[in-house]
Coordinates of C-alpha atoms in Angstrom, one line a residue:
M1 CA 5.3 26.0 -27.5
V2 CA 5.2 28.4 -29.9
S3 CA 6.6 31.6 -28.2
L4 CA 7.2 35.2 -30.1
G5 CA 8.4 38.4 -29.2
C6 CA 11.1 39.4 -26.7
A7 CA 13.7 37.6 -24.3
K8 CA 11.3 38.4 -21.5
N9 CA 8.3 36.4 -23.2
L10 CA 10.9 33.8 -23.5
V11 CA 11.2 33.2 -19.8
D12 CA 7.6 33.1 -19.4
A13 CA 7.4 30.3 -22.0
E14 CA 10.3 28.7 -19.6
I15 CA 8.1 28.9 -16.9
M16 CA 4.5 27.6 -18.6
L17 CA 6.5 24.8 -19.8
G18 CA 8.4 24.3 -16.4
S19 CA 4.8 24.0 -14.7
V20 CA 3.5 21.8 -17.5
L21 CA 6.8 19.5 -16.8
G22 CA 5.7 19.7 -12.8
R23 CA 2.3 18.2 -13.8
G24 CA 4.1 15.2 -15.5
M25 CA 3.2 15.7 -18.9
E26 CA 5.9 15.8 -21.9
I27 CA 7.0 18.6 -24.3
T28 CA 7.2 17.8 -27.6
S29 CA 8.7 19.7 -30.7
E30 CA 6.2 18.3 -32.8
A31 CA 2.8 19.7 -33.4
G32 CA 0.8 17.0 -34.5
E33 CA 2.0 14.8 -31.4
A34 CA 0.5 17.3 -28.8
D35 CA -2.3 16.8 -27.3
V36 CA -2.2 20.9 -26.2
L37 CA -0.5 23.7 -28.5
I38 CA 0.1 26.8 -26.5
V39 CA 0.9 30.2 -28.4
N40 CA 3.1 32.6 -26.2
T41 CA 1.9 35.8 -28.1
C42 CA 3.8 39.3 -28.5
A43 CA 1.7 42.8 -28.8
F44 CA 4.3 45.7 -28.5
I45 CA 3.7 46.7 -32.1
D46 CA 1.5 46.0 -35.2
S47 CA 3.8 43.7 -37.0
A48 CA 4.0 41.7 -33.6
K49 CA 0.3 41.5 -33.6
E50 CA 0.1 40.3 -37.0
E51 CA 2.7 37.6 -36.5
S52 CA 0.9 36.2 -33.2
V53 CA -2.3 36.2 -35.0
E54 CA -1.0 34.4 -37.9
A55 CA 0.9 32.1 -35.4
I56 CA -2.8 30.8 -33.4
L57 CA -4.4 31.1 -37.0
E58 CA -1.9 28.1 -38.2
A59 CA -2.1 26.2 -35.3
H60 CA -5.6 25.9 -35.5
Q61 CA -5.4 25.1 -39.2
R62 CA -3.1 22.1 -37.8
R63 CA -5.8 21.1 -35.7
G64 CA -8.5 20.8 -38.7
L65 CA -5.8 18.4 -40.6
R66 CA -7.1 15.5 -37.3
V67 CA -3.8 14.8 -36.8
K68 CA -4.3 14.6 -33.3
P69 CA -8.3 14.4 -32.5
G70 CA -9.4 16.8 -29.7
Q71 CA -6.3 18.9 -29.6
K72 CA -6.5 21.9 -27.7
L73 CA -5.3 25.7 -28.3
I74 CA -4.0 28.2 -25.8
V75 CA -3.2 31.3 -26.3
A76 CA -0.9 33.2 -23.6
G77 CA 1.3 36.4 -23.3
C78 CA 0.9 40.2 -24.2
M79 CA -1.4 39.9 -26.7
A80 CA -3.9 37.6 -24.6
Q81 CA -3.2 39.8 -21.5
R82 CA -4.0 43.0 -23.7
F83 CA -7.2 41.8 -26.0
S84 CA -8.6 38.4 -24.2
K85 CA -12.1 40.1 -24.8
E86 CA -12.1 40.7 -28.4
L87 CA -10.1 37.6 -29.4
A88 CA -12.4 35.5 -27.2
V89 CA -15.0 36.9 -29.5
E90 CA -13.2 36.8 -32.7
M91 CA -11.3 33.4 -32.3
P92 CA -13.7 31.3 -30.4
E93 CA -11.5 28.5 -32.0
V94 CA -9.1 29.1 -29.1
D95 CA -9.6 27.1 -26.0
A96 CA -8.4 29.3 -23.3
F97 CA -6.5 32.5 -23.1
I98 CA -4.2 33.1 -20.3
G99 CA -2.4 36.1 -19.0
L100 CA 0.8 37.2 -17.1
D101 CA -0.3 36.4 -14.1
Q102 CA -1.3 32.8 -14.9
V103 CA 2.3 31.5 -16.4
A104 CA 3.2 30.0 -13.3
G105 CA -0.1 27.5 -13.2
A106 CA 0.1 26.6 -17.2
G107 CA 0.3 23.1 -16.3
E108 CA -2.6 23.2 -14.1
I109 CA -4.8 25.1 -16.6
V110 CA -3.7 22.8 -19.6
D111 CA -5.5 19.9 -17.0
R112 CA -8.0 22.0 -16.7
V113 CA -8.6 22.7 -20.5
L114 CA -8.3 19.0 -21.4
N115 CA -10.8 17.4 -18.9
R116 CA -13.3 20.4 -19.6
G117 CA -13.1 19.2 -23.1
S118 CA -14.8 16.0 -22.2
E119 CA -17.4 17.9 -20.2
L120 CA -19.0 20.0 -22.7
T121 CA -20.8 20.0 -26.3
D122 CA -20.1 22.2 -29.1
E123 CA -23.1 24.3 -28.5
E124 CA -22.1 24.9 -24.6
W125 CA -18.4 25.8 -25.4
E126 CA -16.5 29.0 -24.9
P127 CA -13.2 29.3 -24.5
L128 CA -11.8 30.0 -21.1
N129 CA -11.0 33.5 -20.3
L130 CA -8.4 33.2 -17.4
V131 CA -6.8 36.6 -17.6
T132 CA -6.3 39.0 -14.6
R133 CA -6.4 42.9 -15.4
R134 CA -3.6 44.1 -13.1
P135 CA -0.8 41.6 -13.7
A136 CA 1.2 41.0 -10.2
Y137 CA 3.1 38.1 -10.8
I138 CA 7.3 37.9 -10.6
P139 CA 9.3 34.7 -10.8
D140 CA 11.3 33.8 -7.8
Y141 CA 14.8 31.7 -8.1
D142 CA 13.0 28.3 -7.4
T143 CA 10.5 29.0 -10.3
P144 CA 10.3 25.5 -12.2
R145 CA 11.5 26.5 -15.8
F146 CA 12.2 24.8 -18.8
R147 CA 15.0 26.9 -20.7
L148 CA 14.5 27.1 -24.3
T149 CA 18.0 29.0 -24.9
P150 CA 21.1 26.8 -25.1
A151 CA 22.7 25.3 -22.1
H152 CA 25.6 27.9 -21.9
T153 CA 23.5 31.0 -22.0
A154 CA 20.5 32.0 -19.9
Y155 CA 18.0 34.8 -19.5
V156 CA 17.3 36.1 -15.7
K157 CA 14.2 38.2 -15.3
I158 CA 15.0 40.5 -12.2
A159 CA 11.9 42.8 -12.5
E160 CA 8.8 42.9 -14.0
G161 CA 6.2 45.8 -15.3
C162 CA 7.5 49.6 -15.9
N163 CA 6.6 52.7 -14.2
H164 CA 7.5 55.3 -17.3
P165 CA 5.2 56.7 -19.3
C166 CA 6.9 56.8 -23.0
S167 CA 3.9 58.3 -25.0
F168 CA 5.1 55.2 -27.9
C169 CA 4.2 52.5 -25.4
V170 CA 1.3 50.1 -24.1
I171 CA 3.5 48.0 -21.7
P172 CA 2.5 49.4 -18.6
Q173 CA -1.0 48.6 -19.4
M174 CA -0.2 45.2 -20.2
R175 CA 2.6 44.4 -17.7
G176 CA 1.4 46.5 -15.0
R177 CA 3.7 48.5 -12.7
H178 CA 7.2 47.8 -12.0
R179 CA 7.8 45.4 -9.4
S180 CA 11.3 44.3 -8.5
R181 CA 12.6 40.6 -7.4
T182 CA 14.8 40.5 -4.1
M183 CA 18.4 40.4 -4.7
E184 CA 18.7 37.0 -2.6
S185 CA 16.2 35.8 -5.5
V186 CA 18.3 37.0 -7.8
V187 CA 21.4 35.8 -6.9
R188 CA 20.4 32.3 -6.0
E189 CA 19.3 31.8 -9.5
I190 CA 22.6 32.9 -10.8
R191 CA 24.4 30.9 -8.5
N192 CA 22.3 27.7 -9.7
L193 CA 22.6 28.7 -13.5
V194 CA 26.3 28.8 -13.1
G195 CA 26.4 25.5 -11.1
E196 CA 24.8 24.0 -14.0
G197 CA 27.5 25.2 -16.2
V198 CA 25.6 28.8 -17.8
R199 CA 28.4 30.9 -18.9
E200 CA 26.6 33.9 -19.8
I201 CA 24.1 35.5 -17.7
N202 CA 21.6 38.2 -19.4
L203 CA 19.8 40.1 -17.0
I204 CA 16.5 41.2 -18.2
S205 CA 13.5 43.6 -17.2
Q206 CA 11.5 46.5 -18.7
D207 CA 13.9 48.7 -17.1
T208 CA 16.9 46.9 -15.4
T209 CA 18.1 50.2 -13.9
Y210 CA 15.3 50.7 -11.8
F211 CA 15.9 47.4 -10.7
G212 CA 15.0 47.4 -6.2
M213 CA 14.2 51.4 -6.5
D214 CA 10.2 50.3 -5.9
L215 CA 11.3 48.3 -2.6
W216 CA 12.9 51.4 -0.8
E217 CA 9.9 52.9 0.4
Q218 CA 8.2 49.5 1.6
R219 CA 11.4 49.3 3.7
A220 CA 11.4 52.5 5.2
H221 CA 9.0 53.8 8.1
P222 CA 6.5 56.5 6.7
A223 CA 8.4 58.8 9.2
Q224 CA 11.8 58.2 7.9
P225 CA 13.2 59.4 4.6
V226 CA 14.5 56.3 2.1
D227 CA 18.2 55.9 2.5
S228 CA 18.9 54.4 -1.5
S229 CA 22.4 53.1 0.0
R230 CA 20.9 50.6 2.5
G231 CA 18.3 49.7 -0.2
P232 CA 18.6 47.0 -3.1
T233 CA 19.7 48.7 -6.3
L234 CA 21.5 47.5 -9.3
T235 CA 24.3 48.0 -8.2
R236 CA 24.5 46.3 -4.9
L237 CA 22.9 43.1 -7.1
L238 CA 26.2 43.6 -9.5
E239 CA 28.3 43.4 -6.3
E240 CA 26.5 40.4 -5.2
I241 CA 27.0 38.8 -8.3
E242 CA 30.7 39.5 -8.5
Q243 CA 30.9 37.0 -5.5
I244 CA 30.0 34.1 -7.4
E245 CA 32.1 31.7 -8.0
G246 CA 32.9 30.2 -11.6
E247 CA 33.9 31.3 -14.9
F248 CA 30.6 33.5 -16.6
W249 CA 29.7 36.9 -17.8
V250 CA 27.0 39.0 -17.0
R251 CA 25.4 41.0 -19.5
L252 CA 23.1 44.3 -18.6
L253 CA 19.7 44.4 -21.1
Y254 CA 17.2 47.1 -21.4
T255 CA 18.7 49.6 -19.3
H256 CA 17.0 53.3 -18.8
P257 CA 19.0 56.5 -19.3
A258 CA 17.4 58.1 -16.2
H259 CA 18.5 55.9 -13.9
W260 CA 22.1 55.6 -14.6
S261 CA 24.2 56.6 -11.9
D262 CA 28.0 57.3 -11.2
E263 CA 28.0 55.0 -8.4
L264 CA 26.6 52.0 -11.0
I265 CA 29.3 52.8 -13.3
G266 CA 31.7 52.6 -11.1
A267 CA 30.5 49.0 -10.1
I268 CA 30.8 48.0 -13.7
A269 CA 34.3 49.5 -14.2
R270 CA 35.5 47.6 -11.2
S271 CA 33.6 44.2 -12.1
R272 CA 35.8 41.0 -13.4
K273 CA 32.2 39.6 -13.9
V274 CA 29.9 42.2 -16.0
A275 CA 30.0 42.5 -20.1
R276 CA 31.7 45.4 -21.4
Y277 CA 28.3 46.1 -22.8
I278 CA 25.8 48.4 -22.4
D279 CA 22.1 48.1 -24.1
M280 CA 20.3 50.9 -23.1
P281 CA 17.3 52.3 -26.0
L282 CA 17.5 55.9 -26.5
Q283 CA 14.8 56.1 -29.0
H284 CA 15.6 59.7 -30.2
I285 CA 18.0 62.6 -29.6
H286 CA 16.1 65.9 -30.7
P287 CA 15.1 67.6 -27.2
R288 CA 11.6 68.3 -28.9
M289 CA 11.4 64.4 -29.7
L290 CA 12.4 63.5 -26.4
E291 CA 9.5 65.7 -24.8
T292 CA 6.8 64.5 -26.6
M293 CA 8.0 60.8 -26.6
R294 CA 7.8 61.5 -22.8
R295 CA 11.7 59.9 -22.2
E296 CA 11.9 61.5 -18.8
T297 CA 15.5 62.6 -20.0
T298 CA 17.3 65.3 -21.9
R299 CA 19.9 65.6 -24.8
E300 CA 22.5 67.0 -22.3
H301 CA 22.3 64.5 -19.8
I302 CA 22.6 61.6 -22.4
E303 CA 25.3 63.1 -24.1
S304 CA 27.1 63.5 -20.5
L305 CA 26.2 60.1 -19.7
I306 CA 27.8 58.1 -23.0
G307 CA 30.9 60.4 -22.1
R308 CA 31.2 59.4 -18.5
L309 CA 30.8 55.6 -19.5
R310 CA 33.2 55.7 -22.2
A311 CA 35.8 57.2 -20.3
A312 CA 35.1 54.9 -16.7
I313 CA 35.0 51.7 -19.1
P314 CA 37.4 51.8 -21.7
G315 CA 36.5 49.6 -24.8
I316 CA 33.1 49.5 -23.7
A317 CA 30.5 48.4 -26.5
L318 CA 27.2 50.9 -26.7
R319 CA 24.2 49.4 -27.7
T320 CA 20.8 51.7 -28.6
T321 CA 17.9 51.9 -30.4
F322 CA 16.0 54.7 -32.3
I323 CA 12.7 55.5 -33.4
V324 CA 12.2 57.3 -36.6
G325 CA 9.2 58.4 -38.0
F326 CA 7.6 59.7 -34.4
P327 CA 4.3 62.0 -34.6
G328 CA 6.0 65.2 -35.5
E329 CA 8.9 64.4 -36.4
T330 CA 10.5 67.0 -39.0
E331 CA 13.6 66.3 -41.5
E332 CA 15.2 68.6 -39.0
H333 CA 14.6 66.4 -36.1
F334 CA 15.7 63.7 -38.5
D335 CA 19.0 65.0 -39.0
A336 CA 19.7 66.0 -36.2
L337 CA 19.3 62.5 -35.1
L338 CA 21.6 61.2 -38.0
E339 CA 24.1 63.7 -36.8
F340 CA 24.3 62.3 -33.2
I341 CA 24.5 58.6 -34.9
E342 CA 27.5 59.8 -37.2
R343 CA 29.4 61.8 -34.2
T344 CA 28.6 59.2 -31.4
R345 CA 29.4 56.0 -33.2
F346 CA 27.6 53.1 -31.1
E347 CA 28.6 50.0 -31.7
R348 CA 25.4 48.5 -31.8
L349 CA 22.6 50.3 -32.9
G350 CA 19.1 49.4 -34.2
V351 CA 16.3 51.7 -36.1
F352 CA 12.7 51.0 -35.9
P353 CA 9.7 53.0 -37.7
Y354 CA 7.4 54.2 -35.5
S355 CA 4.6 51.9 -35.0
R356 CA 0.9 53.6 -34.1
E357 CA 0.0 51.6 -31.2
E358 CA -4.3 51.9 -30.4
G359 CA -4.3 53.0 -26.6
S360 CA -0.7 54.6 -26.4
R361 CA -0.7 58.8 -26.3
A362 CA 1.4 59.0 -29.6
G363 CA -1.2 57.2 -31.2
K364 CA -3.6 60.1 -30.9
M365 CA -1.2 63.1 -31.7
P366 CA -1.3 65.1 -34.5
G367 CA 1.7 65.1 -37.3
Q368 CA 1.5 61.3 -37.9
V369 CA 4.3 60.7 -40.5
P370 CA 3.7 59.1 -43.6
A371 CA 5.0 55.5 -43.7
R372 CA 6.7 56.2 -47.1
T373 CA 8.4 58.8 -44.8
K374 CA 9.2 56.5 -42.4
G375 CA 10.2 53.7 -44.6
L376 CA 13.0 56.5 -46.0
R377 CA 14.3 57.7 -43.1
H378 CA 14.6 54.0 -41.5
G379 CA 16.9 53.3 -44.5
R380 CA 18.9 56.4 -44.6
A381 CA 19.7 56.1 -40.9
M382 CA 20.3 51.9 -41.1
K383 CA 22.5 52.5 -44.4
L384 CA 24.7 55.3 -42.1
Q385 CA 25.2 52.6 -39.0
Q386 CA 26.0 50.0 -41.8
R387 CA 29.0 52.1 -42.7
I388 CA 30.0 53.0 -39.0
A389 CA 30.0 49.2 -38.3
G390 CA 32.0 48.2 -41.0
E391 CA 34.3 50.7 -40.2
N392 CA 34.5 49.6 -36.1
C393 CA 34.7 46.1 -37.2
E394 CA 37.8 46.6 -39.4
K395 CA 39.8 48.5 -36.4
M396 CA 39.2 45.1 -34.4
A397 CA 42.1 43.4 -36.9
G398 CA 44.7 42.2 -35.0
R399 CA 43.3 41.9 -31.8
R400 CA 42.6 38.9 -29.5
M401 CA 39.5 38.7 -27.4
K402 CA 37.3 36.0 -25.3
V403 CA 34.5 34.7 -27.2
L404 CA 32.3 32.2 -26.1
V405 CA 31.3 29.0 -28.5
E406 CA 28.0 28.9 -29.7
Q407 CA 28.2 26.7 -32.7
P408 CA 31.2 24.7 -33.5
L409 CA 32.1 27.7 -36.1
I410 CA 30.5 30.3 -34.7
A411 CA 31.1 32.2 -31.1
R412 CA 30.5 35.7 -29.7
S413 CA 32.0 38.0 -28.0
E414 CA 31.3 40.0 -24.8
F415 CA 30.2 42.7 -27.0
D416 CA 27.4 41.0 -28.6
A417 CA 23.9 40.4 -27.0
P418 CA 22.3 36.8 -28.2
E419 CA 20.2 37.1 -31.2
V420 CA 20.4 40.6 -32.0
D421 CA 24.0 41.5 -32.4
G422 CA 26.7 40.1 -34.7
Q423 CA 28.8 36.7 -34.2
V424 CA 32.7 35.9 -34.5
I425 CA 33.3 33.6 -37.5
L426 CA 36.0 30.9 -36.3
T427 CA 38.3 29.4 -38.8
R428 CA 38.0 26.2 -37.1
P429 CA 35.9 24.3 -34.7
G430 CA 35.7 25.2 -30.8
P431 CA 34.5 24.1 -27.7
V432 CA 30.7 24.7 -27.8
G433 CA 29.6 26.5 -24.6
E434 CA 33.0 27.1 -23.5
F435 CA 34.7 30.2 -23.3
V436 CA 38.2 30.5 -26.0
E437 CA 40.7 33.4 -27.0
V438 CA 41.0 34.5 -30.3
E439 CA 42.7 36.6 -32.8
I440 CA 40.6 38.8 -35.1
I441 CA 41.9 38.3 -38.6
G442 CA 39.0 40.3 -40.6
S443 CA 35.6 41.4 -40.6
Q444 CA 32.1 40.8 -42.7
V445 CA 30.5 44.5 -42.2
Y446 CA 28.6 43.4 -38.5
D447 CA 30.4 40.3 -38.2
L448 CA 34.2 39.5 -37.3
V449 CA 36.5 36.2 -38.3
G450 CA 38.5 35.0 -35.4
R451 CA 41.5 32.1 -35.3
L452 CA 41.4 30.2 -32.4
H453 CA 44.8 30.2 -29.9

């Protein structure tokens, strides 16, 4: 299995591998040993699509070495979901394409591909295309998974799909409308993971703050108004998670500024389990850009929300991402973004040059920004954030904090999500997979140096 893209795609990969194991097969990390290669693709932006195509071609080239005669190649994930018809024509060397609705049946599909191969001649062969056009699948607490993360950390997908109309994004076209799991399902999965020794639970979906809201109308009588206080929400979910016994923290990833409430902020402030860390992609701050991006929020709302978060939860780390070079972005718009970054001083921040996506509203907009301009703006924004991050790290000197040991000399604080944020470099080895307390004695731009106590 080669899995590309985001954590949500990684969970899909884990479910596919769980299904494969359930059919009595073995998983190998050596491509030359495998009867079947699965490439789990990403199609979010052009660079991700290029990486996915390269991974597919590389997997096929390996087969050409005849290390494993008869080896089959399956392509899954967002790229298969979005372009399976086109890929089936352009890549006849692929044996099957499976979409997002088929991940839990990957083991059965592997069986089918292997058996089908013995029945057909080369002239009769055509790639199996098993992709359904409107994804509806969501995992459950007992869905078999083979976790690809370290034993002490796990991703829990609490919903799938997205209802937002962002003009730069095609995720709703690929993954369908938002559909939440039940609170009972999520809580049971987390309880099981904590029982297995997991110390960090990362809640993920396309829009974590929208969790449960799609279920309100389903539970309400058509003649009665919807009572959100009785329906599932992220606030209710966090309150349920708070009751789970064990030492762990839970992290909120992929929240949307439009769905935050004072109730949710209060629940986090009261919690002993929720990490003081909020991942909230904002994409821009200039009113014109927010409008053309169709972000369903305003500058005034964003600034008010950030102020309320920091006032109610002292010491919270805010992580966000911005897009530069969006169609129609002027120097004035970009300067407003830089001023906002300078003034707000986000603890964690990423910047991405706009990627023109086929099928998106923004891809058809006039005023496309030249690649060179996008690159220059990206560099200026990241240089500014590098300075801010270094200054933030320097202020941590002398502070004691709880960290989770990732490797003997590497740990992460509650302010650092796996893979995307910084780390704490330990002065001596710590127990991998456990919490320890350290004193911060130095920094290295994005990373801290900690001494164990």
